[in-house]
Amino acid sequence: MIKKLGSALVLAIGLTACGTAEPAATPATKPSNPGVGHIHGLGVDPATGKTYVAGHFGLFTLENGKLARVGDRDADHMGFTIAGPKTFYASGHPAADDVAAGQPPHLGLIRSADSGLTWEQVAMAGKADFHALQIAGTTAYGYDSQTGQIWRGQGPDLEPAARLDLLDLAAGADAPDRLYATTPDGVKVSADSGKSFEPLKGAPLLSFLDVTGKDSLTGVAPDGQVQTSADRGATWQPAGRLPMQAVAFTAVSAERLLAAAMDGTVYESANGGKSFTTIHQQ
């Protein structure tokens, strides 16, 4: 069983990698409205309560089941997280037009202070492609998919930490030095801001994981099973199950969960993963 789930986790990792079945469009072939493409990230802006969907062709808001593009950018947001009211962080690749005009192919770490309308460079422009981003208090964590390197720090001064094969990072403002990572070998935890990791004993194999409170964790397994912990991962309790494998997952809170499937369907739970409703279908 563990071997089977491990293979599913590797598959999930492959689905979120660069250069999947959906290559970046070129200026000559890019349609006028390419849509969202593969979904890579989800979140809710505390300032407005709006749900945001980050995808292969830009950032979108989701209202009444419909997606609306934010601004006029169609960059590939491989990494995306909402850190606070109107404060978003992202990474990935510039739009094809920007690359053709000479912009480096990797965004590094970028930040928006106006809910994704405009962005500013934070760190590692042209160097890093962060597929996992986590903001814990004032500390930013990023996982560079090119090298397997975790970077951490504040502002433009990011420092290298450990190297891991991982899909997701999780940390909270209450304990920003305690960093979790979902890996093909199981959940691992660091007590030193990502310098070193050890297995989180007793944890189920998870694809995605979020810190939802001082000691609370919520994650989803490769088969869609939602798992929760109230004691920093010492014990776990199953909740409900998604109808598919998640390619993006965010625990907005312990009760409100968002997940996306490979086909672009977005699901939401208002009861901690006990049940899910479809809030968008492509």
mmCIF file of N, CA, C and O in Angstrom, residues 29-129:
data_model
loop_
_atom_site.group_PDB
_atom_site.id
_atom_site.type_symbol
_atom_site.label_atom_id
_atom_site.label_comp_id
_atom_site.label_asym_id
_atom_site.label_seq_id
_atom_site.Cartn_x
_atom_site.Cartn_y
_atom_site.Cartn_z
ATOM 1 N N THR A 29 1.544 31.880 -31.459
ATOM 2 C CA THR A 29 0.437 30.933 -31.385
ATOM 3 C C THR A 29 -0.466 31.174 -30.188
ATOM 4 O O THR A 29 -1.505 30.547 -30.091
ATOM 5 N N LYS A 30 -0.102 32.063 -29.288
ATOM 6 C CA LYS A 30 -0.881 32.259 -28.074
ATOM 7 C C LYS A 30 -2.260 32.814 -28.405
ATOM 8 O O LYS A 30 -2.388 33.831 -29.058
ATOM 9 N N PRO A 31 -3.343 32.148 -27.966
ATOM 10 C CA PRO A 31 -4.677 32.671 -28.232
ATOM 11 C C PRO A 31 -4.915 33.954 -27.447
ATOM 12 O O PRO A 31 -4.233 34.252 -26.478
ATOM 13 N N SER A 32 -5.920 34.738 -27.883
ATOM 14 C CA SER A 32 -6.201 36.008 -27.217
ATOM 15 C C SER A 32 -6.608 35.808 -25.773
ATOM 16 O O SER A 32 -6.337 36.650 -24.922
ATOM 17 N N ASN A 33 -7.268 34.684 -25.482
ATOM 18 C CA ASN A 33 -7.632 34.357 -24.105
ATOM 19 C C ASN A 33 -7.292 32.895 -23.843
ATOM 20 O O ASN A 33 -8.118 32.014 -24.082
ATOM 21 N N PRO A 34 -6.087 32.615 -23.369
ATOM 22 C CA PRO A 34 -5.667 31.224 -23.193
ATOM 23 C C PRO A 34 -6.314 30.526 -22.018
ATOM 24 O O PRO A 34 -6.150 29.322 -21.839
ATOM 25 N N GLY A 35 -7.076 31.257 -21.181
ATOM 26 C CA GLY A 35 -7.675 30.642 -20.001
ATOM 27 C C GLY A 35 -6.657 30.473 -18.897
ATOM 28 O O GLY A 35 -5.546 31.002 -18.955
ATOM 29 N N VAL A 36 -7.003 29.702 -17.893
ATOM 30 C CA VAL A 36 -6.128 29.534 -16.735
ATOM 31 C C VAL A 36 -5.057 28.479 -16.975
ATOM 32 O O VAL A 36 -3.970 28.547 -16.426
ATOM 33 N N GLY A 37 -5.354 27.472 -17.825
ATOM 34 C CA GLY A 37 -4.412 26.360 -17.983
ATOM 35 C C GLY A 37 -4.406 25.492 -16.748
ATOM 36 O O GLY A 37 -5.373 25.452 -15.982
ATOM 37 N N HIS A 38 -3.325 24.762 -16.527
ATOM 38 C CA HIS A 38 -3.208 23.953 -15.319
ATOM 39 C C HIS A 38 -3.243 24.846 -14.084
ATOM 40 O O HIS A 38 -2.614 25.908 -14.058
ATOM 41 N N ILE A 39 -3.958 24.418 -13.061
ATOM 42 C CA ILE A 39 -4.028 25.172 -11.813
ATOM 43 C C ILE A 39 -2.879 24.755 -10.903
ATOM 44 O O ILE A 39 -2.668 23.573 -10.644
ATOM 45 N N HIS A 40 -2.142 25.758 -10.426
ATOM 46 C CA HIS A 40 -0.982 25.491 -9.572
ATOM 47 C C HIS A 40 -1.154 25.983 -8.143
ATOM 48 O O HIS A 40 -0.401 25.557 -7.261
ATOM 49 N N GLY A 41 -2.087 26.890 -7.901
ATOM 50 C CA GLY A 41 -2.238 27.428 -6.559
ATOM 51 C C GLY A 41 -3.616 27.998 -6.316
ATOM 52 O O GLY A 41 -4.318 28.407 -7.252
ATOM 53 N N LEU A 42 -4.006 28.026 -5.032
ATOM 54 C CA LEU A 42 -5.316 28.519 -4.624
ATOM 55 C C LEU A 42 -5.166 29.323 -3.343
ATOM 56 O O LEU A 42 -4.258 29.081 -2.543
ATOM 57 N N GLY A 43 -6.071 30.271 -3.130
ATOM 58 C CA GLY A 43 -6.023 31.026 -1.889
ATOM 59 C C GLY A 43 -7.199 31.968 -1.777
ATOM 60 O O GLY A 43 -7.955 32.171 -2.731
ATOM 61 N N VAL A 44 -7.353 32.548 -0.593
ATOM 62 C CA VAL A 44 -8.411 33.513 -0.331
ATOM 63 C C VAL A 44 -7.779 34.772 0.245
ATOM 64 O O VAL A 44 -6.981 34.701 1.187
ATOM 65 N N ASP A 45 -8.124 35.919 -0.323
ATOM 66 C CA ASP A 45 -7.615 37.193 0.157
ATOM 67 C C ASP A 45 -8.422 37.616 1.391
ATOM 68 O O ASP A 45 -9.631 37.862 1.284
ATOM 69 N N PRO A 46 -7.793 37.729 2.572
ATOM 70 C CA PRO A 46 -8.531 38.141 3.765
ATOM 71 C C PRO A 46 -9.141 39.529 3.647
ATOM 72 O O PRO A 46 -10.105 39.847 4.356
ATOM 73 N N ALA A 47 -8.605 40.355 2.756
ATOM 74 C CA ALA A 47 -9.118 41.716 2.618
ATOM 75 C C ALA A 47 -10.497 41.753 1.985
ATOM 76 O O ALA A 47 -11.304 42.647 2.284
ATOM 77 N N THR A 48 -10.776 40.803 1.109
ATOM 78 C CA THR A 48 -12.029 40.830 0.355
ATOM 79 C C THR A 48 -12.843 39.545 0.468
ATOM 80 O O THR A 48 -14.031 39.547 0.135
ATOM 81 N N GLY A 49 -12.206 38.448 0.881
ATOM 82 C CA GLY A 49 -12.880 37.163 0.893
ATOM 83 C C GLY A 49 -12.937 36.494 -0.458
ATOM 84 O O GLY A 49 -13.520 35.407 -0.592
ATOM 85 N N LYS A 50 -12.329 37.099 -1.471
ATOM 86 C CA LYS A 50 -12.350 36.521 -2.815
ATOM 87 C C LYS A 50 -11.388 35.333 -2.915
ATOM 88 O O LYS A 50 -10.308 35.351 -2.332
ATOM 89 N N THR A 51 -11.801 34.347 -3.684
ATOM 90 C CA THR A 51 -10.962 33.184 -3.957
ATOM 91 C C THR A 51 -10.115 33.458 -5.197
ATOM 92 O O THR A 51 -10.619 33.964 -6.202
ATOM 93 N N TYR A 52 -8.838 33.103 -5.112
ATOM 94 C CA TYR A 52 -7.901 33.302 -6.225
ATOM 95 C C TYR A 52 -7.382 31.965 -6.724
ATOM 96 O O TYR A 52 -7.138 31.041 -5.937
ATOM 97 N N VAL A 53 -7.225 31.896 -8.041
ATOM 98 C CA VAL A 53 -6.726 30.694 -8.715
ATOM 99 C C VAL A 53 -5.499 31.093 -9.524
ATOM 100 O O VAL A 53 -5.587 31.944 -10.420
ATOM 101 N N ALA A 54 -4.361 30.496 -9.210
ATOM 102 C CA ALA A 54 -3.118 30.762 -9.939
ATOM 103 C C ALA A 54 -2.853 29.611 -10.890
ATOM 104 O O ALA A 54 -2.871 28.444 -10.484
ATOM 105 N N GLY A 55 -2.607 29.948 -12.153
ATOM 106 C CA GLY A 55 -2.460 28.891 -13.142
ATOM 107 C C GLY A 55 -1.340 29.127 -14.122
ATOM 108 O O GLY A 55 -0.509 30.029 -13.976
ATOM 109 N N HIS A 56 -1.334 28.297 -15.144
ATOM 110 C CA HIS A 56 -0.294 28.310 -16.166
ATOM 111 C C HIS A 56 -0.307 29.613 -16.966
ATOM 112 O O HIS A 56 0.726 30.031 -17.482
ATOM 113 N N PHE A 57 -1.466 30.233 -17.060
ATOM 114 C CA PHE A 57 -1.585 31.462 -17.851
ATOM 115 C C PHE A 57 -2.085 32.636 -17.018
ATOM 116 O O PHE A 57 -2.875 33.450 -17.492
ATOM 117 N N GLY A 58 -1.642 32.751 -15.781
ATOM 118 C CA GLY A 58 -1.954 33.937 -15.011
ATOM 119 C C GLY A 58 -2.722 33.691 -13.739
ATOM 120 O O GLY A 58 -2.921 32.556 -13.300
ATOM 121 N N LEU A 59 -3.185 34.800 -13.156
ATOM 122 C CA LEU A 59 -3.908 34.784 -11.889
ATOM 123 C C LEU A 59 -5.349 35.207 -12.133
ATOM 124 O O LEU A 59 -5.615 36.151 -12.888
ATOM 125 N N PHE A 60 -6.280 34.529 -11.451
ATOM 126 C CA PHE A 60 -7.701 34.756 -11.663
ATOM 127 C C PHE A 60 -8.433 34.832 -10.326
ATOM 128 O O PHE A 60 -8.028 34.210 -9.346
ATOM 129 N N THR A 61 -9.532 35.572 -10.311
ATOM 130 C CA THR A 61 -10.471 35.494 -9.204
ATOM 131 C C THR A 61 -11.592 34.543 -9.604
ATOM 132 O O THR A 61 -11.904 34.382 -10.790
ATOM 133 N N LEU A 62 -12.174 33.910 -8.576
ATOM 134 C CA LEU A 62 -13.254 32.964 -8.816
ATOM 135 C C LEU A 62 -14.492 33.444 -8.069
ATOM 136 O O LEU A 62 -14.494 33.513 -6.840
ATOM 137 N N GLU A 63 -15.527 33.799 -8.813
ATOM 138 C CA GLU A 63 -16.779 34.263 -8.227
ATOM 139 C C GLU A 63 -17.947 33.660 -8.983
ATOM 140 O O GLU A 63 -17.977 33.692 -10.212
ATOM 141 N N ASN A 64 -18.873 33.087 -8.219
ATOM 142 C CA ASN A 64 -20.072 32.487 -8.817
ATOM 143 C C ASN A 64 -19.717 31.470 -9.891
ATOM 144 O O ASN A 64 -20.379 31.372 -10.924
ATOM 145 N N GLY A 65 -18.641 30.726 -9.645
ATOM 146 C CA GLY A 65 -18.251 29.661 -10.556
ATOM 147 C C GLY A 65 -17.493 30.096 -11.777
ATOM 148 O O GLY A 65 -17.118 29.256 -12.608
ATOM 149 N N LYS A 66 -17.248 31.404 -11.924
ATOM 150 C CA LYS A 66 -16.577 31.908 -13.122
ATOM 151 C C LYS A 66 -15.230 32.536 -12.767
ATOM 152 O O LYS A 66 -15.082 33.156 -11.718
ATOM 153 N N LEU A 67 -14.265 32.376 -13.683
ATOM 154 C CA LEU A 67 -12.935 32.928 -13.488
ATOM 155 C C LEU A 67 -12.811 34.261 -14.212
ATOM 156 O O LEU A 67 -13.251 34.408 -15.355
ATOM 157 N N ALA A 68 -12.168 35.218 -13.541
ATOM 158 C CA ALA A 68 -11.900 36.524 -14.149
ATOM 159 C C ALA A 68 -10.430 36.833 -13.960
ATOM 160 O O ALA A 68 -9.901 36.755 -12.843
ATOM 161 N N ARG A 69 -9.752 37.185 -15.056
ATOM 162 C CA ARG A 69 -8.329 37.445 -14.993
ATOM 163 C C ARG A 69 -8.032 38.681 -14.143
ATOM 164 O O ARG A 69 -8.739 39.691 -14.212
ATOM 165 N N VAL A 70 -6.951 38.590 -13.368
ATOM 166 C CA VAL A 70 -6.479 39.721 -12.567
ATOM 167 C C VAL A 70 -5.406 40.451 -13.374
ATOM 168 O O VAL A 70 -4.364 39.867 -13.698
ATOM 169 N N GLY A 71 -5.631 41.710 -13.679
ATOM 170 C CA GLY A 71 -4.662 42.459 -14.469
ATOM 171 C C GLY A 71 -4.559 41.926 -15.880
ATOM 172 O O GLY A 71 -5.471 41.276 -16.392
ATOM 173 N N ASP A 72 -3.406 42.183 -16.522
ATOM 174 C CA ASP A 72 -3.228 41.752 -17.910
ATOM 175 C C ASP A 72 -2.046 40.810 -18.071
ATOM 176 O O ASP A 72 -1.572 40.573 -19.177
ATOM 177 N N ARG A 73 -1.552 40.248 -16.957
ATOM 178 C CA ARG A 73 -0.414 39.336 -17.027
ATOM 179 C C ARG A 73 -0.890 37.909 -17.282
ATOM 180 O O ARG A 73 -1.962 37.519 -16.816
ATOM 181 N N ASP A 74 -0.080 37.140 -18.023
ATOM 182 C CA ASP A 74 -0.372 35.712 -18.157
ATOM 183 C C ASP A 74 0.873 34.888 -17.852
ATOM 184 O O ASP A 74 1.184 33.906 -18.512
ATOM 185 N N ALA A 75 1.583 35.308 -16.809
ATOM 186 C CA ALA A 75 2.751 34.557 -16.355
ATOM 187 C C ALA A 75 2.313 33.210 -15.792
ATOM 188 O O ALA A 75 1.179 33.029 -15.342
ATOM 189 N N ASP A 76 3.223 32.257 -15.823
ATOM 190 C CA ASP A 76 2.983 30.905 -15.311
ATOM 191 C C ASP A 76 3.308 30.892 -13.822
ATOM 192 O O ASP A 76 4.478 30.891 -13.425
ATOM 193 N N HIS A 77 2.290 30.874 -12.984
ATOM 194 C CA HIS A 77 2.480 30.909 -11.527
ATOM 195 C C HIS A 77 2.642 29.480 -10.999
ATOM 196 O O HIS A 77 1.693 28.874 -10.494
ATOM 197 N N MET A 78 3.843 28.945 -11.104
ATOM 198 C CA MET A 78 4.104 27.601 -10.596
ATOM 199 C C MET A 78 4.023 27.551 -9.074
ATOM 200 O O MET A 78 3.636 26.542 -8.492
ATOM 201 N N GLY A 79 4.407 28.645 -8.414
ATOM 202 C CA GLY A 79 4.273 28.758 -6.969
ATOM 203 C C GLY A 79 3.410 29.957 -6.643
ATOM 204 O O GLY A 79 3.516 31.005 -7.298
ATOM 205 N N PHE A 80 2.534 29.812 -5.632
ATOM 206 C CA PHE A 80 1.633 30.909 -5.291
ATOM 207 C C PHE A 80 1.159 30.732 -3.856
ATOM 208 O O PHE A 80 0.822 29.624 -3.433
ATOM 209 N N THR A 81 1.121 31.830 -3.105
ATOM 210 C CA THR A 81 0.546 31.790 -1.759
ATOM 211 C C THR A 81 0.075 33.172 -1.370
ATOM 212 O O THR A 81 0.624 34.184 -1.821
ATOM 213 N N ILE A 82 -0.965 33.222 -0.569
ATOM 214 C CA ILE A 82 -1.476 34.480 -0.032
ATOM 215 C C ILE A 82 -1.011 34.589 1.411
ATOM 216 O O ILE A 82 -1.335 33.738 2.244
ATOM 217 N N ALA A 83 -0.244 35.652 1.700
ATOM 218 C CA ALA A 83 0.377 35.797 3.008
ATOM 219 C C ALA A 83 -0.436 36.657 3.959
ATOM 220 O O ALA A 83 -0.229 36.611 5.172
ATOM 221 N N GLY A 84 -1.352 37.474 3.426
ATOM 222 C CA GLY A 84 -2.135 38.380 4.255
ATOM 223 C C GLY A 84 -3.027 39.224 3.383
ATOM 224 O O GLY A 84 -3.098 39.031 2.160
ATOM 225 N N PRO A 85 -3.743 40.187 3.960
ATOM 226 C CA PRO A 85 -4.633 41.020 3.168
ATOM 227 C C PRO A 85 -3.917 41.690 2.004
ATOM 228 O O PRO A 85 -2.938 42.407 2.188
ATOM 229 N N LYS A 86 -4.375 41.398 0.794
ATOM 230 C CA LYS A 86 -3.855 41.949 -0.458
ATOM 231 C C LYS A 86 -2.386 41.601 -0.720
ATOM 232 O O LYS A 86 -1.796 42.116 -1.671
ATOM 233 N N THR A 87 -1.792 40.737 0.081
ATOM 234 C CA THR A 87 -0.361 40.421 -0.015
ATOM 235 C C THR A 87 -0.163 39.013 -0.555
ATOM 236 O O THR A 87 -0.409 38.018 0.134
ATOM 237 N N PHE A 88 0.267 38.940 -1.802
ATOM 238 C CA PHE A 88 0.454 37.674 -2.496
ATOM 239 C C PHE A 88 1.935 37.488 -2.833
ATOM 240 O O PHE A 88 2.643 38.452 -3.109
ATOM 241 N N TYR A 89 2.380 36.227 -2.838
ATOM 242 C CA TYR A 89 3.720 35.871 -3.308
ATOM 243 C C TYR A 89 3.579 34.828 -4.415
ATOM 244 O O TYR A 89 2.658 33.997 -4.382
ATOM 245 N N ALA A 90 4.482 34.883 -5.384
ATOM 246 C CA ALA A 90 4.419 33.939 -6.490
ATOM 247 C C ALA A 90 5.810 33.681 -7.051
ATOM 248 O O ALA A 90 6.781 34.357 -6.716
ATOM 249 N N SER A 91 5.879 32.674 -7.921
ATOM 250 C CA SER A 91 7.099 32.343 -8.648
ATOM 251 C C SER A 91 6.690 31.600 -9.906
ATOM 252 O O SER A 91 5.505 31.415 -10.173
ATOM 253 N N GLY A 92 7.660 31.173 -10.690
ATOM 254 C CA GLY A 92 7.372 30.459 -11.924
ATOM 255 C C GLY A 92 8.090 31.055 -13.105
ATOM 256 O O GLY A 92 9.301 31.281 -13.048
ATOM 257 N N HIS A 93 7.325 31.367 -14.159
ATOM 258 C CA HIS A 93 7.917 31.826 -15.413
ATOM 259 C C HIS A 93 7.168 33.041 -15.952
ATOM 260 O O HIS A 93 5.939 33.118 -15.840
ATOM 261 N N PRO A 94 7.865 33.978 -16.568
ATOM 262 C CA PRO A 94 7.190 35.114 -17.201
ATOM 263 C C PRO A 94 6.335 34.649 -18.374
ATOM 264 O O PRO A 94 6.448 33.511 -18.846
ATOM 265 N N ALA A 95 5.499 35.537 -18.850
ATOM 266 C CA ALA A 95 4.723 35.253 -20.050
ATOM 267 C C ALA A 95 5.662 35.021 -21.231
ATOM 268 O O ALA A 95 6.798 35.514 -21.262
ATOM 269 N N ALA A 96 5.196 34.261 -22.212
ATOM 270 C CA ALA A 96 6.028 33.940 -23.378
ATOM 271 C C ALA A 96 6.498 35.206 -24.089
ATOM 272 O O ALA A 96 7.630 35.279 -24.577
ATOM 273 N N ASP A 97 5.626 36.221 -24.164
ATOM 274 C CA ASP A 97 6.010 37.477 -24.808
ATOM 275 C C ASP A 97 7.182 38.131 -24.082
ATOM 276 O O ASP A 97 8.081 38.705 -24.707
ATOM 277 N N ASP A 98 7.170 38.073 -22.751
ATOM 278 C CA ASP A 98 8.240 38.686 -21.964
ATOM 279 C C ASP A 98 9.558 37.939 -22.148
ATOM 280 O O ASP A 98 10.627 38.556 -22.226
ATOM 281 N N VAL A 99 9.482 36.612 -22.218
ATOM 282 C CA VAL A 99 10.693 35.821 -22.449
ATOM 283 C C VAL A 99 11.258 36.135 -23.832
ATOM 284 O O VAL A 99 12.471 36.298 -24.010
ATOM 285 N N ALA A 100 10.368 36.238 -24.818
ATOM 286 C CA ALA A 100 10.812 36.550 -26.180
ATOM 287 C C ALA A 100 11.459 37.928 -26.245
ATOM 288 O O ALA A 100 12.342 38.171 -27.073
ATOM 289 N N ALA A 101 11.053 38.825 -25.351
ATOM 290 C CA ALA A 101 11.612 40.174 -25.327
ATOM 291 C C ALA A 101 12.905 40.257 -24.522
ATOM 292 O O ALA A 101 13.481 41.344 -24.404
ATOM 293 N N GLY A 102 13.353 39.112 -23.977
ATOM 294 C CA GLY A 102 14.638 39.087 -23.286
ATOM 295 C C GLY A 102 14.587 38.905 -21.785
ATOM 296 O O GLY A 102 15.632 38.849 -21.128
ATOM 297 N N GLN A 103 13.379 38.774 -21.191
ATOM 298 C CA GLN A 103 13.308 38.561 -19.747
ATOM 299 C C GLN A 103 13.758 37.144 -19.412
ATOM 300 O O GLN A 103 13.429 36.199 -20.125
ATOM 301 N N PRO A 104 14.529 36.946 -18.329
ATOM 302 C CA PRO A 104 14.956 35.598 -17.947
ATOM 303 C C PRO A 104 13.762 34.671 -17.738
ATOM 304 O O PRO A 104 12.669 35.136 -17.377
ATOM 305 N N PRO A 105 13.933 33.363 -17.944
ATOM 306 C CA PRO A 105 12.798 32.439 -17.914
ATOM 307 C C PRO A 105 12.295 32.074 -16.526
ATOM 308 O O PRO A 105 11.340 31.301 -16.406
ATOM 309 N N HIS A 106 12.927 32.581 -15.461
ATOM 310 C CA HIS A 106 12.475 32.258 -14.112
ATOM 311 C C HIS A 106 12.172 33.545 -13.348
ATOM 312 O O HIS A 106 12.969 34.491 -13.354
ATOM 313 N N LEU A 107 11.047 33.561 -12.662
ATOM 314 C CA LEU A 107 10.619 34.767 -11.970
ATOM 315 C C LEU A 107 11.328 35.001 -10.650
ATOM 316 O O LEU A 107 11.337 36.127 -10.146
ATOM 317 N N GLY A 108 11.909 33.951 -10.059
ATOM 318 C CA GLY A 108 12.409 34.108 -8.700
ATOM 319 C C GLY A 108 11.223 34.310 -7.770
ATOM 320 O O GLY A 108 10.132 33.782 -7.996
ATOM 321 N N LEU A 109 11.400 35.112 -6.725
ATOM 322 C CA LEU A 109 10.317 35.390 -5.784
ATOM 323 C C LEU A 109 9.769 36.785 -6.059
ATOM 324 O O LEU A 109 10.517 37.769 -6.046
ATOM 325 N N ILE A 110 8.456 36.867 -6.327
ATOM 326 C CA ILE A 110 7.810 38.147 -6.575
ATOM 327 C C ILE A 110 6.674 38.340 -5.575
ATOM 328 O O ILE A 110 6.141 37.370 -5.011
ATOM 329 N N ARG A 111 6.299 39.596 -5.359
ATOM 330 C CA ARG A 111 5.274 39.905 -4.357
ATOM 331 C C ARG A 111 4.334 40.978 -4.903
ATOM 332 O O ARG A 111 4.749 41.899 -5.609
ATOM 333 N N SER A 112 3.064 40.861 -4.527
ATOM 334 C CA SER A 112 2.065 41.864 -4.860
ATOM 335 C C SER A 112 1.460 42.402 -3.572
ATOM 336 O O SER A 112 1.145 41.630 -2.651
ATOM 337 N N ALA A 113 1.277 43.721 -3.496
ATOM 338 C CA ALA A 113 0.637 44.363 -2.343
ATOM 339 C C ALA A 113 -0.753 44.877 -2.700
ATOM 340 O O ALA A 113 -1.382 45.569 -1.889
ATOM 341 N N ASP A 114 -1.243 44.526 -3.903
ATOM 342 C CA ASP A 114 -2.565 44.985 -4.326
ATOM 343 C C ASP A 114 -3.382 43.841 -4.929
ATOM 344 O O ASP A 114 -4.027 43.982 -5.958
ATOM 345 N N SER A 115 -3.308 42.689 -4.258
ATOM 346 C CA SER A 115 -4.115 41.526 -4.652
ATOM 347 C C SER A 115 -3.838 41.058 -6.075
ATOM 348 O O SER A 115 -4.748 40.656 -6.800
ATOM 349 N N GLY A 116 -2.569 41.129 -6.492
ATOM 350 C CA GLY A 116 -2.171 40.565 -7.767
ATOM 351 C C GLY A 116 -2.273 41.473 -8.957
ATOM 352 O O GLY A 116 -1.957 41.051 -10.082
ATOM 353 N N LEU A 117 -2.666 42.723 -8.773
ATOM 354 C CA LEU A 117 -2.745 43.643 -9.920
ATOM 355 C C LEU A 117 -1.363 44.015 -10.424
ATOM 356 O O LEU A 117 -1.125 44.062 -11.632
ATOM 357 N N THR A 118 -0.447 44.290 -9.517
ATOM 358 C CA THR A 118 0.934 44.595 -9.886
ATOM 359 C C THR A 118 1.871 43.784 -9.003
ATOM 360 O O THR A 118 1.507 43.389 -7.882
ATOM 361 N N TRP A 119 3.090 43.574 -9.500
ATOM 362 C CA TRP A 119 4.055 42.737 -8.790
ATOM 363 C C TRP A 119 5.408 43.436 -8.730
ATOM 364 O O TRP A 119 5.774 44.182 -9.646
ATOM 365 N N GLU A 120 6.157 43.154 -7.675
ATOM 366 C CA GLU A 120 7.516 43.652 -7.532
ATOM 367 C C GLU A 120 8.456 42.484 -7.263
ATOM 368 O O GLU A 120 8.057 41.458 -6.706
ATOM 369 N N GLN A 121 9.702 42.655 -7.684
ATOM 370 C CA GLN A 121 10.701 41.614 -7.480
ATOM 371 C C GLN A 121 11.164 41.616 -6.027
ATOM 372 O O GLN A 121 11.415 42.667 -5.449
ATOM 373 N N VAL A 122 11.284 40.422 -5.427
ATOM 374 C CA VAL A 122 11.772 40.294 -4.057
ATOM 375 C C VAL A 122 13.170 39.700 -4.029
ATOM 376 O O VAL A 122 14.082 40.259 -3.424
ATOM 377 N N ALA A 123 13.352 38.563 -4.705
ATOM 378 C CA ALA A 123 14.645 37.882 -4.627
ATOM 379 C C ALA A 123 14.822 36.920 -5.792
ATOM 380 O O ALA A 123 13.858 36.434 -6.366
ATOM 381 N N MET A 124 16.080 36.667 -6.144
ATOM 382 C CA MET A 124 16.513 35.616 -7.060
ATOM 383 C C MET A 124 15.866 35.715 -8.439
ATOM 384 O O MET A 124 15.507 34.712 -9.046
ATOM 385 N N ALA A 125 15.740 36.924 -8.951
ATOM 386 C CA ALA A 125 15.175 37.123 -10.282
ATOM 387 C C ALA A 125 16.004 36.392 -11.327
ATOM 388 O O ALA A 125 17.232 36.509 -11.364
ATOM 389 N N GLY A 126 15.360 35.623 -12.185
ATOM 390 C CA GLY A 126 16.039 34.899 -13.249
ATOM 391 C C GLY A 126 16.772 33.655 -12.795
ATOM 392 O O GLY A 126 17.332 32.934 -13.625
ATOM 393 N N LYS A 127 16.774 33.379 -11.490
ATOM 394 C CA LYS A 127 17.569 32.263 -10.974
ATOM 395 C C LYS A 127 16.739 31.115 -10.429
ATOM 396 O O LYS A 127 17.127 29.959 -10.572
ATOM 397 N N ALA A 128 15.632 31.425 -9.755
ATOM 398 C CA ALA A 128 14.880 30.383 -9.059
ATOM 399 C C ALA A 128 13.480 30.230 -9.619
ATOM 400 O O ALA A 128 12.847 31.197 -10.035
ATOM 401 N N ASP A 129 13.002 28.998 -9.620
ATOM 402 C CA ASP A 129 11.641 28.649 -10.022
ATOM 403 C C ASP A 129 11.013 27.924 -8.833
ATOM 404 O O ASP A 129 11.116 26.707 -8.707
#
